[in-house]
Amino acid sequence: MTEAPTRDRILDAAERLFAERGGEDGASMRDLAAAASVRLSQLSYHFGSKEALYRAVFTRRASALAQAREDALREALSQPAPTIGDVMSAFIGPSVRQRLTGGAQGAAFALLTAREAVDPREAARGVLAEHFDPTAARFIAALSSLYPGATRAAAAEAYFFAAGALVMTTMTGGRISRLLGAECAPELNAQDAASLVQRLTAFCAAGAEAVLRAPKDARSPSG
């Protein structure tokens, strides 16, 4: 089998290591070079800095995930009577399938994206703003179109609540099994993807609908 080009090998190794160790700060340049089986100078030659390498990991794969979501959303909205479940499935499905059926690299990128989403320094880095916010805006607009009586703030809140559930599901390793026992909650695998999409879609659709149908004054702070 032909060995992957050096740049791709570095990106693969960085994707896995950043995901395993909690993001950009979890691995040094030396760690990354060792994981990719390259010299430190090769890392610098191809990417210049660790920050640039971290960004390159997202640049390589984020557009495909965003496109998969947009394609699914377009298909959902083309239905004669699209539902909130259709929209939520378009949002959730691509991420879950990437996590469970995308092999080691797909799983690593899904985990890394989830870690970036909950990192307090995410806004300063701007990775999500560059690669995911435009798609998020389209989903928020879709929710607003399905519920024209809801405020845009409610649509945004519904989206973020769903995103939170998706992030936690993506990041879950053995915690569910630890809490409930392996017999009750075995580790997820590729065969579980369709079922998980269905369950998580139902959960998020019900919650989002509750937010979107809530009286406008119910969202106002009291006192």
mmCIF file of C-alpha atoms in Angstrom:
data_model
loop_
_atom_site.group_PDB
_atom_site.id
_atom_site.type_symbol
_atom_site.label_atom_id
_atom_site.label_comp_id
_atom_site.label_asym_id
_atom_site.label_seq_id
_atom_site.Cartn_x
_atom_site.Cartn_y
_atom_site.Cartn_z
ATOM 1 C CA MET A 1 0.000 0.000 0.000
ATOM 2 C CA THR A 2 1.356 3.438 -0.952
ATOM 3 C CA GLU A 3 2.278 5.576 2.036
ATOM 4 C CA ALA A 4 0.245 8.754 2.445
ATOM 5 C CA PRO A 5 2.017 11.992 1.479
ATOM 6 C CA THR A 6 3.825 13.649 4.364
ATOM 7 C CA ARG A 7 1.340 16.523 4.666
ATOM 8 C CA ASP A 8 -1.643 14.161 4.845
ATOM 9 C CA ARG A 9 0.145 11.933 7.331
ATOM 10 C CA ILE A 10 0.804 14.926 9.565
ATOM 11 C CA LEU A 11 -2.834 16.048 9.329
ATOM 12 C CA ASP A 12 -4.106 12.557 10.164
ATOM 13 C CA ALA A 13 -1.829 12.280 13.193
ATOM 14 C CA ALA A 14 -2.643 15.807 14.381
ATOM 15 C CA GLU A 15 -6.373 15.182 14.018
ATOM 16 C CA ARG A 16 -6.162 12.115 16.236
ATOM 17 C CA LEU A 17 -3.791 13.627 18.801
ATOM 18 C CA PHE A 18 -5.627 16.937 19.162
ATOM 19 C CA ALA A 19 -8.898 15.012 19.619
ATOM 20 C CA GLU A 20 -7.428 12.604 22.180
ATOM 21 C CA ARG A 21 -5.725 15.321 24.218
ATOM 22 C CA GLY A 22 -8.429 17.956 24.336
ATOM 23 C CA GLY A 23 -7.566 20.357 21.554
ATOM 24 C CA GLU A 24 -4.748 22.585 20.405
ATOM 25 C CA ASP A 25 -3.043 22.880 23.790
ATOM 26 C CA GLY A 26 -2.998 19.134 24.404
ATOM 27 C CA ALA A 27 -0.069 18.271 22.159
ATOM 28 C CA SER A 28 3.323 19.842 21.550
ATOM 29 C CA MET A 29 4.990 20.118 18.163
ATOM 30 C CA ARG A 30 7.338 17.318 19.227
ATOM 31 C CA ASP A 31 4.372 15.122 20.159
ATOM 32 C CA LEU A 32 2.800 15.794 16.785
ATOM 33 C CA ALA A 33 5.991 15.061 14.873
ATOM 34 C CA ALA A 34 6.423 11.786 16.745
ATOM 35 C CA ALA A 35 2.813 10.760 16.102
ATOM 36 C CA ALA A 36 3.242 11.416 12.372
ATOM 37 C CA SER A 37 6.686 9.777 12.268
ATOM 38 C CA VAL A 38 8.262 12.878 10.745
ATOM 39 C CA ARG A 39 11.027 15.251 11.763
ATOM 40 C CA LEU A 40 10.113 18.403 13.655
ATOM 41 C CA SER A 41 11.497 20.433 10.766
ATOM 42 C CA GLN A 42 8.963 18.799 8.422
ATOM 43 C CA LEU A 43 6.113 20.007 10.623
ATOM 44 C CA SER A 44 7.477 23.536 10.445
ATOM 45 C CA TYR A 45 8.052 23.293 6.698
ATOM 46 C CA HIS A 46 4.484 22.210 5.916
ATOM 47 C CA PHE A 47 2.553 24.252 8.493
ATOM 48 C CA GLY A 48 4.830 26.767 10.187
ATOM 49 C CA SER A 49 3.237 26.648 13.626
ATOM 50 C CA LYS A 50 1.036 24.471 15.803
ATOM 51 C CA GLU A 51 -1.817 26.961 15.501
ATOM 52 C CA ALA A 52 -1.598 26.803 11.707
ATOM 53 C CA LEU A 53 -1.605 23.005 11.844
ATOM 54 C CA TYR A 54 -4.657 23.017 14.120
ATOM 55 C CA ARG A 55 -6.494 25.265 11.688
ATOM 56 C CA ALA A 56 -5.430 23.131 8.738
ATOM 57 C CA VAL A 57 -7.025 20.083 10.374
ATOM 58 C CA PHE A 58 -10.366 21.897 10.334
ATOM 59 C CA THR A 59 -9.888 23.369 6.875
ATOM 60 C CA ARG A 60 -9.341 19.912 5.408
ATOM 61 C CA ARG A 61 -12.563 18.343 6.668
ATOM 62 C CA ALA A 62 -15.021 20.976 7.921
ATOM 63 C CA SER A 63 -16.241 22.011 4.476
ATOM 64 C CA ALA A 64 -17.349 18.444 3.715
ATOM 65 C CA LEU A 65 -19.354 18.247 6.954
ATOM 66 C CA ALA A 66 -20.896 21.657 6.366
ATOM 67 C CA GLN A 67 -21.799 20.671 2.807
ATOM 68 C CA ALA A 68 -23.370 17.410 3.970
ATOM 69 C CA ARG A 69 -25.546 19.363 6.391
ATOM 70 C CA GLU A 70 -26.537 21.931 3.794
ATOM 71 C CA ASP A 71 -27.401 19.241 1.258
ATOM 72 C CA ALA A 72 -29.514 17.432 3.850
ATOM 73 C CA LEU A 73 -31.212 20.677 4.864
ATOM 74 C CA ARG A 74 -31.979 21.545 1.235
ATOM 75 C CA GLU A 75 -33.519 18.127 0.738
ATOM 76 C CA ALA A 76 -35.540 18.426 3.957
ATOM 77 C CA LEU A 77 -36.948 21.818 2.993
ATOM 78 C CA SER A 78 -37.828 20.591 -0.486
ATOM 79 C CA GLN A 79 -40.428 18.234 0.978
ATOM 80 C CA PRO A 80 -44.089 19.248 0.511
ATOM 81 C CA ALA A 81 -44.539 19.749 4.241
ATOM 82 C CA PRO A 82 -41.140 19.776 5.988
ATOM 83 C CA THR A 83 -41.165 19.202 9.738
ATOM 84 C CA ILE A 84 -38.866 20.195 12.538
ATOM 85 C CA GLY A 85 -37.811 16.555 12.687
ATOM 86 C CA ASP A 86 -36.644 16.782 9.074
ATOM 87 C CA VAL A 87 -34.556 19.850 9.879
ATOM 88 C CA MET A 88 -33.076 18.329 13.025
ATOM 89 C CA SER A 89 -32.216 15.123 11.207
ATOM 90 C CA ALA A 90 -30.387 17.172 8.561
ATOM 91 C CA PHE A 91 -28.352 18.817 11.314
ATOM 92 C CA ILE A 92 -27.685 15.743 13.454
ATOM 93 C CA GLY A 93 -27.313 12.994 10.859
ATOM 94 C CA PRO A 94 -24.047 14.055 9.179
ATOM 95 C CA SER A 95 -22.223 14.458 12.503
ATOM 96 C CA VAL A 96 -23.402 11.165 13.966
ATOM 97 C CA ARG A 97 -22.539 9.288 10.781
ATOM 98 C CA GLN A 98 -19.115 10.895 10.697
ATOM 99 C CA ARG A 99 -18.537 9.923 14.337
ATOM 100 C CA LEU A 100 -19.685 6.319 13.980
ATOM 101 C CA THR A 101 -19.059 5.347 10.360
ATOM 102 C CA GLY A 102 -16.168 7.598 9.305
ATOM 103 C CA GLY A 103 -13.416 5.356 10.619
ATOM 104 C CA ALA A 104 -10.730 6.477 13.059
ATOM 105 C CA GLN A 105 -10.187 9.812 11.335
ATOM 106 C CA GLY A 106 -13.880 10.658 11.054
ATOM 107 C CA ALA A 107 -14.381 9.834 14.713
ATOM 108 C CA ALA A 108 -11.362 11.940 15.664
ATOM 109 C CA PHE A 109 -12.586 14.952 13.726
ATOM 110 C CA ALA A 110 -16.101 14.667 15.180
ATOM 111 C CA LEU A 111 -14.633 14.570 18.688
ATOM 112 C CA LEU A 112 -12.252 17.442 17.959
ATOM 113 C CA THR A 113 -15.100 19.587 16.623
ATOM 114 C CA ALA A 114 -17.137 18.881 19.752
ATOM 115 C CA ARG A 115 -14.175 19.812 21.963
ATOM 116 C CA GLU A 116 -13.671 23.052 20.051
ATOM 117 C CA ALA A 117 -17.358 23.910 20.462
ATOM 118 C CA VAL A 118 -17.127 23.816 24.268
ATOM 119 C CA ASP A 119 -13.701 25.453 24.585
ATOM 120 C CA PRO A 120 -13.999 28.884 26.287
ATOM 121 C CA ARG A 121 -11.382 30.237 23.845
ATOM 122 C CA GLU A 122 -13.326 29.153 20.764
ATOM 123 C CA ALA A 123 -14.472 32.695 19.922
ATOM 124 C CA ALA A 124 -10.917 34.053 19.993
ATOM 125 C CA ARG A 125 -9.683 31.337 17.629
ATOM 126 C CA GLY A 126 -12.568 31.833 15.230
ATOM 127 C CA VAL A 127 -12.477 28.279 13.867
ATOM 128 C CA LEU A 128 -16.204 27.662 14.297
ATOM 129 C CA ALA A 129 -17.034 31.143 13.059
ATOM 130 C CA GLU A 130 -15.143 30.456 9.855
ATOM 131 C CA HIS A 131 -16.228 26.895 9.157
ATOM 132 C CA PHE A 132 -19.582 26.300 10.884
ATOM 133 C CA ASP A 133 -21.389 29.558 11.662
ATOM 134 C CA PRO A 134 -22.659 30.131 8.095
ATOM 135 C CA THR A 135 -24.350 26.714 8.145
ATOM 136 C CA ALA A 136 -25.696 27.353 11.645
ATOM 137 C CA ALA A 137 -27.298 30.559 10.390
ATOM 138 C CA ARG A 138 -29.071 28.618 7.643
ATOM 139 C CA PHE A 139 -30.485 26.135 10.162
ATOM 140 C CA ILE A 140 -31.685 28.972 12.384
ATOM 141 C CA ALA A 141 -33.362 30.542 9.350
ATOM 142 C CA ALA A 142 -34.977 27.199 8.529
ATOM 143 C CA LEU A 143 -36.401 26.920 12.046
ATOM 144 C CA SER A 144 -37.740 30.471 11.746
ATOM 145 C CA SER A 145 -39.419 29.605 8.456
ATOM 146 C CA LEU A 146 -41.160 26.597 10.021
ATOM 147 C CA TYR A 147 -42.328 28.640 13.015
ATOM 148 C CA PRO A 148 -42.952 32.179 11.717
ATOM 149 C CA GLY A 149 -44.608 33.152 14.985
ATOM 150 C CA ALA A 150 -41.411 32.514 16.939
ATOM 151 C CA THR A 151 -38.767 35.170 17.466
ATOM 152 C CA ARG A 152 -35.351 34.798 15.865
ATOM 153 C CA ALA A 153 -33.937 34.553 19.382
ATOM 154 C CA ALA A 154 -36.142 31.524 20.022
ATOM 155 C CA ALA A 155 -34.962 29.908 16.778
ATOM 156 C CA ALA A 156 -31.345 30.512 17.750
ATOM 157 C CA GLU A 157 -31.955 29.102 21.221
ATOM 158 C CA ALA A 158 -33.618 26.002 19.763
ATOM 159 C CA TYR A 159 -30.605 25.482 17.499
ATOM 160 C CA PHE A 160 -28.102 25.881 20.336
ATOM 161 C CA PHE A 161 -29.965 23.531 22.655
ATOM 162 C CA ALA A 162 -29.911 20.905 19.890
ATOM 163 C CA ALA A 163 -26.241 21.585 19.209
ATOM 164 C CA GLY A 164 -25.492 21.052 22.889
ATOM 165 C CA ALA A 165 -27.181 17.650 22.873
ATOM 166 C CA LEU A 166 -25.265 16.704 19.728
ATOM 167 C CA VAL A 167 -21.934 17.811 21.191
ATOM 168 C CA MET A 168 -22.443 15.796 24.362
ATOM 169 C CA THR A 169 -23.473 12.741 22.352
ATOM 170 C CA THR A 170 -20.436 13.099 20.114
ATOM 171 C CA MET A 171 -18.070 13.472 23.071
ATOM 172 C CA THR A 172 -19.495 10.596 25.068
ATOM 173 C CA GLY A 173 -17.009 7.798 25.431
ATOM 174 C CA GLY A 174 -17.618 5.284 28.175
ATOM 175 C CA ARG A 175 -19.570 7.567 30.467
ATOM 176 C CA ILE A 176 -23.033 6.215 29.632
ATOM 177 C CA SER A 177 -21.814 2.691 30.237
ATOM 178 C CA ARG A 178 -20.186 3.805 33.477
ATOM 179 C CA LEU A 179 -23.386 5.415 34.717
ATOM 180 C CA LEU A 180 -25.843 2.723 33.657
ATOM 181 C CA GLY A 181 -23.720 -0.369 33.225
ATOM 182 C CA ALA A 182 -22.389 -1.814 29.987
ATOM 183 C CA GLU A 183 -25.358 -4.159 29.638
ATOM 184 C CA CYS A 184 -27.790 -1.226 29.633
ATOM 185 C CA ALA A 185 -25.731 1.096 27.444
ATOM 186 C CA PRO A 186 -23.104 -0.694 25.361
ATOM 187 C CA GLU A 187 -20.564 1.345 23.436
ATOM 188 C CA LEU A 188 -21.894 2.785 20.197
ATOM 189 C CA ASN A 189 -20.600 1.484 16.902
ATOM 190 C CA ALA A 190 -21.268 1.933 13.187
ATOM 191 C CA GLN A 191 -24.366 -0.274 13.304
ATOM 192 C CA ASP A 192 -25.935 2.135 15.805
ATOM 193 C CA ALA A 193 -25.707 5.223 13.581
ATOM 194 C CA ALA A 194 -29.203 5.145 12.077
ATOM 195 C CA SER A 195 -30.864 4.343 15.392
ATOM 196 C CA LEU A 196 -28.915 7.049 17.219
ATOM 197 C CA VAL A 197 -29.805 9.645 14.581
ATOM 198 C CA GLN A 198 -33.468 8.706 14.979
ATOM 199 C CA ARG A 199 -33.441 8.891 18.788
ATOM 200 C CA LEU A 200 -31.425 12.085 19.013
ATOM 201 C CA THR A 201 -33.514 13.721 16.293
ATOM 202 C CA ALA A 202 -36.736 12.908 18.167
ATOM 203 C CA PHE A 203 -35.295 14.320 21.404
ATOM 204 C CA CYS A 204 -33.993 17.527 19.824
ATOM 205 C CA ALA A 205 -37.073 18.091 17.682
ATOM 206 C CA ALA A 206 -39.373 17.866 20.701
ATOM 207 C CA GLY A 207 -37.219 20.244 22.730
ATOM 208 C CA ALA A 208 -36.772 22.709 19.891
ATOM 209 C CA GLU A 209 -40.496 22.748 19.183
ATOM 210 C CA ALA A 210 -41.214 23.508 22.835
ATOM 211 C CA VAL A 211 -38.894 26.506 22.658
ATOM 212 C CA LEU A 212 -40.293 27.724 19.344
ATOM 213 C CA ARG A 213 -43.915 27.419 20.468
ATOM 214 C CA ALA A 214 -43.370 29.020 23.881
ATOM 215 C CA PRO A 215 -45.141 32.334 24.479
ATOM 216 C CA LYS A 216 -42.799 35.218 23.760
ATOM 217 C CA ASP A 217 -43.052 36.546 27.308
ATOM 218 C CA ALA A 218 -41.979 33.147 28.673
ATOM 219 C CA ARG A 219 -38.421 33.931 27.570
ATOM 220 C CA SER A 220 -38.277 37.285 29.349
ATOM 221 C CA PRO A 221 -36.371 37.382 32.664
ATOM 222 C CA SER A 222 -38.572 37.968 35.690
ATOM 223 C CA GLY A 223 -38.088 40.775 38.164
#
